Amino acid sequence: GKTACHRSADQTCNPFGVQWFVGRQWNGLASLVQPDSMHVTNLPMLPGIYPAVKSGLSPMTNIKVVITDCNYDPVTPHFVFVEMARRLAVHGVSLTVDKYWSDDYLAADLIIGADPLMDDDKLLDCRILGQRTLNRRTRLDAASRCGADVAPFSGPRNDQELDTVAREWNADAVVLKYDWSARRNGVFLWPVRGGGRKPFPADFDPGCDVFMAFQRDDPQTYKIDTFAGVLLGAYILPTRDMREGAWQTITQREHLAYEPDGRLEEEISLVSRTLLEYGAGYTSFDLMRSGDRFLIIEMNTSGVGTATWNDWPEQYAANYTEGVLAALQQIERIPRYRE
């Protein structure tokens, strides 16, 4: 039988990619999709120019990939899913997308859970990406071990340790980020000097929450989406300076694409590949500019939104396909559920 996906209140669906050019809008292929779940082969080629799949990929046969996404609409499936299925079929990979879990999917070579899956012994031998296997602190730790440029962060246990960190950063204010934070809720500019200082937060957990150095140069957030080491796309979120009164509000909703330089691209790709070993497939990196450098301030590895799919649908489809193929080529790095 099928069971509904389970999602916590602070989670939304998992997205999977954009690239650097503006694509044509799609005109719908819903009639080609089976009503219950999506399993598409032999779809017609859509017009347009697509980036080529990376060289070096071995031919695949009878490979099965399943994506579970509780926002999936079987009546009018998103173009990204439909086009991905067509592209993957060319490489011998069968893609199924479903809003419900089914035990029929236990035989899949790779499961991408855009939502939390129910804990079940039946899953023990499955290779699964997309679950919340890392917290805010451990994601940053993993990026640091890769040698990536990460904004200075720490997990002090008390006011004295926070004082030490603030002095090392030469800071009069730092940023407190709780592990549970989402959409700028649970993130605070935290004074550490003068009369505005607050008592050390009693609910701070140094194992998953962090204090981070405040980046003053540019308030915008530079986002890079990846999957299995493949850069899917990059765009700017016009976030506001935390010193402003209504800094949590974003008034401009347009997404402006940008292209990371080669060094940053290689750095982010390395972290993304490394995260496969922790069960993280799609990873959305948040970066801020500091001088001429981009510093990682956050990485989202589960429950991430797909709003930008509508901005660049062909790009998402092309690059997410490439990411899935890259993941399959590295399948042994992806842990089984029992691990």
XYZ file of C-alpha atoms in Angstrom:
339
model
C 0.000 0.000 0.000
C 0.934 3.663 -0.270
C 1.593 5.938 2.653
C 1.692 9.717 2.689
C 4.988 11.554 2.954
C 5.631 13.123 6.316
C 7.012 16.645 6.601
C 7.742 18.792 9.608
C 6.247 22.274 9.854
C 9.496 23.990 8.866
C 10.125 21.920 5.725
C 9.178 22.425 2.084
C 9.914 20.371 -0.976
C 13.319 19.583 -2.386
C 14.378 21.417 -5.621
C 16.958 20.285 -8.072
C 18.667 22.821 -10.256
C 19.153 25.660 -12.684
C 21.897 26.641 -15.089
C 23.083 29.919 -16.551
C 20.844 30.576 -19.540
C 17.166 31.485 -19.882
C 15.096 28.599 -21.192
C 11.839 28.440 -23.129
C 8.621 27.976 -21.198
C 7.024 24.556 -21.493
C 3.510 24.022 -22.846
C 2.549 20.908 -20.912
C 2.941 17.144 -21.313
C 0.490 15.994 -18.666
C -1.377 13.705 -21.042
C 1.742 11.555 -21.396
C 1.883 10.745 -17.702
C 0.137 7.959 -15.889
C -2.404 9.305 -13.361
C -1.126 7.809 -10.095
C 2.594 8.374 -10.303
C 4.899 9.427 -13.076
C 6.781 6.850 -15.075
C 7.559 8.316 -18.477
C 9.520 6.959 -21.427
C 9.767 7.851 -25.124
C 8.609 11.438 -24.701
C 9.029 13.738 -27.718
C 12.073 16.005 -27.832
C 11.173 19.509 -26.731
C 12.546 22.374 -28.812
C 15.563 24.182 -27.424
C 19.267 23.879 -26.725
C 20.317 21.872 -23.702
C 23.684 21.485 -21.987
C 25.275 18.146 -22.869
C 25.550 15.446 -20.229
C 29.089 15.410 -18.852
C 31.510 13.117 -20.640
C 32.764 9.958 -19.010
C 29.396 8.589 -17.928
C 29.145 4.849 -18.470
C 26.066 3.422 -20.225
C 23.392 2.241 -17.808
C 20.655 -0.360 -18.218
C 17.559 -1.075 -16.174
C 18.441 1.480 -13.493
C 15.506 2.650 -11.383
C 15.322 6.000 -9.595
C 12.377 7.104 -7.457
C 11.578 10.610 -6.236
C 8.958 10.998 -3.517
C 7.519 14.507 -3.256
C 4.280 15.224 -1.415
C 3.687 18.324 -3.593
C 3.828 16.299 -6.792
C 0.662 16.701 -8.852
C -0.015 13.572 -10.938
C -2.635 15.374 -13.042
C -0.406 18.257 -14.103
C 3.155 17.209 -13.268
C 5.827 19.875 -13.392
C 7.742 20.078 -16.663
C 10.983 19.439 -14.768
C 9.860 15.949 -13.769
C 8.497 15.108 -17.223
C 11.595 16.272 -19.072
C 13.935 14.594 -16.583
C 12.220 11.270 -17.181
C 12.682 11.617 -20.949
C 16.345 12.568 -20.600
C 17.164 9.819 -18.103
C 15.477 7.185 -20.266
C 18.034 7.916 -22.993
C 20.695 6.704 -20.529
C 18.818 3.562 -19.521
C 17.484 5.085 -16.307
C 13.804 4.777 -15.417
C 12.438 7.642 -13.277
C 9.293 7.393 -11.159
C 7.905 10.389 -9.249
C 5.124 9.908 -6.698
C 3.549 11.943 -3.941
C 3.167 8.770 -1.855
C 5.562 6.101 -0.705
C 4.988 2.562 -1.918
C 6.820 -0.622 -0.982
C 7.131 -1.181 -4.730
C 9.948 1.381 -4.592
C 12.141 -0.703 -2.295
C 13.800 -2.250 -5.363
C 14.905 1.150 -6.731
C 18.635 1.688 -7.221
C 18.310 5.190 -5.751
C 15.561 6.882 -3.754
C 15.447 10.669 -3.519
C 13.154 11.566 -0.638
C 12.116 15.182 -1.064
C 10.132 14.633 2.143
C 10.892 12.700 5.329
C 10.297 8.988 4.821
C 8.729 6.859 7.531
C 11.283 4.925 9.581
C 10.904 1.300 8.542
C 13.200 -1.731 8.592
C 12.172 -2.387 4.997
C 14.331 0.574 3.977
C 17.543 -0.740 5.536
C 19.169 -1.810 2.255
C 17.971 1.183 0.224
C 20.259 3.988 -0.894
C 18.450 7.188 0.030
C 19.243 10.852 -0.509
C 17.412 13.875 0.824
C 16.705 12.982 4.449
C 17.786 15.221 7.319
C 20.988 13.401 8.232
C 22.978 16.535 9.139
C 22.225 19.584 11.253
C 23.302 23.196 10.784
C 26.563 22.709 12.679
C 27.597 19.405 11.119
C 26.943 20.679 7.588
C 29.309 23.597 8.185
C 31.852 21.234 9.761
C 31.766 19.050 6.633
C 32.345 22.047 4.355
C 35.232 23.237 6.520
C 36.905 19.825 6.360
C 36.789 20.104 2.569
C 38.807 23.305 2.773
C 35.930 25.477 1.545
C 35.656 29.161 2.450
C 33.163 29.111 5.322
C 32.220 32.168 7.347
C 33.790 31.924 10.828
C 31.427 30.013 13.145
C 31.550 28.486 16.599
C 29.524 26.614 19.184
C 30.390 28.292 22.505
C 28.936 26.760 25.664
C 28.627 29.940 27.730
C 29.150 33.707 27.796
C 32.852 33.401 28.532
C 33.455 31.264 25.453
C 31.319 33.607 23.354
C 33.472 36.515 24.582
C 36.587 34.707 23.416
C 35.100 34.037 19.987
C 33.937 37.650 19.599
C 37.418 38.932 20.394
C 38.955 36.585 17.826
C 36.520 37.947 15.247
C 36.985 41.549 16.419
C 33.199 41.752 16.558
C 30.738 43.882 18.485
C 27.848 41.747 17.193
C 27.575 38.181 15.906
C 24.799 36.167 14.292
C 22.964 33.512 16.292
C 21.558 30.741 14.102
C 19.419 28.005 15.581
C 19.368 24.635 13.866
C 15.582 24.848 13.499
C 15.657 28.243 11.769
C 13.920 28.667 8.413
C 13.221 31.628 6.140
C 15.183 34.015 8.378
C 13.177 32.967 11.462
C 15.414 31.678 14.236
C 18.309 33.928 13.124
C 19.306 36.908 15.289
C 21.888 39.664 15.273
C 23.414 39.178 18.737
C 25.256 42.114 20.397
C 28.362 41.085 22.346
C 29.567 44.551 23.362
C 27.993 47.492 25.194
C 24.636 47.920 26.837
C 22.644 45.940 24.283
C 24.220 42.631 25.258
C 21.814 39.853 26.169
C 22.307 36.868 28.497
C 23.687 33.765 26.826
C 20.700 31.884 25.312
C 19.707 29.036 27.624
C 18.364 26.957 24.721
C 21.558 27.145 22.640
C 22.902 23.705 21.708
C 26.578 23.828 20.607
C 26.160 20.498 18.852
C 23.724 21.861 16.281
C 23.272 25.644 16.731
C 25.970 28.159 15.823
C 27.187 31.685 16.363
C 28.660 33.127 13.160
C 30.689 36.198 12.284
C 28.460 38.991 10.941
C 29.211 39.795 7.284
C 28.924 43.553 6.737
C 30.099 44.041 3.141
C 27.023 42.954 1.172
C 23.640 41.944 2.655
C 22.544 39.903 -0.370
C 22.539 36.092 -0.284
C 24.236 34.353 -3.196
C 22.734 30.914 -3.685
C 24.197 27.915 -5.500
C 22.212 24.706 -5.987
C 24.046 21.414 -6.489
C 23.382 17.724 -6.807
C 26.134 15.105 -6.444
C 28.859 17.597 -7.300
C 27.045 19.057 -10.311
C 26.314 22.768 -10.084
C 22.684 23.190 -11.005
C 22.476 26.939 -10.921
C 23.104 30.143 -9.040
C 20.968 33.158 -8.262
C 20.853 36.120 -5.903
C 18.319 36.465 -3.110
C 18.015 40.191 -2.245
C 18.178 39.807 1.533
C 18.524 42.982 3.603
C 21.076 44.166 6.145
C 20.368 42.655 9.576
C 20.906 46.081 11.135
C 17.729 47.303 9.444
C 14.469 47.144 11.358
C 12.604 44.914 8.877
C 15.590 42.909 7.660
C 13.609 39.640 7.546
C 11.314 40.993 4.819
C 12.232 40.494 1.171
C 10.316 42.938 -0.997
C 11.878 42.006 -4.343
C 10.816 38.538 -5.456
C 12.654 38.252 -8.773
C 15.580 35.846 -8.947
C 18.667 37.268 -10.641
C 21.000 34.615 -12.053
C 24.764 34.926 -11.671
C 27.738 32.770 -12.629
C 30.280 31.731 -9.970
C 33.934 31.912 -10.960
C 35.888 28.732 -11.611
C 37.522 28.531 -8.198
C 34.223 28.878 -6.345
C 32.579 26.375 -8.678
C 35.254 23.756 -7.948
C 35.044 24.399 -4.210
C 31.271 24.045 -4.041
C 31.345 20.971 -6.282
C 33.816 19.257 -3.940
C 31.652 19.898 -0.887
C 28.581 18.672 -2.752
C 30.284 15.397 -3.732
C 31.504 14.895 -0.167
C 27.985 15.349 1.212
C 26.819 12.287 -0.742
C 28.519 10.212 1.949
C 26.113 11.734 4.482
C 23.022 11.021 2.388
C 22.738 14.581 1.055
C 21.948 14.839 -2.648
C 20.457 18.191 -3.466
C 22.267 20.871 -1.500
C 21.489 24.567 -1.636
C 24.438 26.689 -0.576
C 23.921 30.175 0.848
C 26.937 32.459 0.514
C 27.729 36.067 1.358
C 30.372 38.306 -0.122
C 33.306 39.380 2.050
C 35.679 41.570 0.081
C 36.518 39.594 -3.057
C 35.574 36.234 -1.510
C 32.315 34.335 -1.187
C 31.827 32.655 2.202
C 29.450 29.769 2.880
C 27.026 30.812 5.613
C 24.572 27.950 5.358
C 23.797 24.743 3.504
C 20.330 23.261 3.152
C 20.337 19.542 2.439
C 16.690 18.607 3.016
C 13.251 20.146 2.734
C 14.211 22.932 0.331
C 11.739 24.878 -1.841
C 11.316 24.585 -5.624
C 9.992 28.051 -6.499
C 12.799 28.770 -8.959
C 11.786 25.750 -11.035
C 9.167 28.039 -12.567
C 11.789 30.622 -13.530
C 14.110 28.265 -15.427
C 12.239 24.976 -16.053
C 14.382 23.673 -18.932
C 17.537 24.508 -17.038
C 16.389 22.699 -13.906
C 15.438 19.634 -15.921
C 18.717 19.472 -17.828
C 20.988 19.976 -14.847
C 19.062 17.871 -12.351
C 19.235 15.043 -14.880
C 22.999 15.470 -15.053
C 23.148 15.446 -11.253
C 21.195 12.193 -10.997
C 23.504 10.566 -13.539
C 26.514 11.771 -11.560
C 25.025 10.332 -8.356
C 24.484 6.959 -10.032
C 28.128 6.937 -11.143
C 29.079 7.431 -7.475
C 26.428 5.094 -6.068
C 28.836 3.330 -3.697
C 29.432 6.638 -1.890
C 25.727 6.918 -1.056
C 25.006 5.156 2.254
C 22.329 2.558 2.660
C 19.635 3.427 5.180
C 21.117 1.015 7.721
C 24.369 3.033 7.635
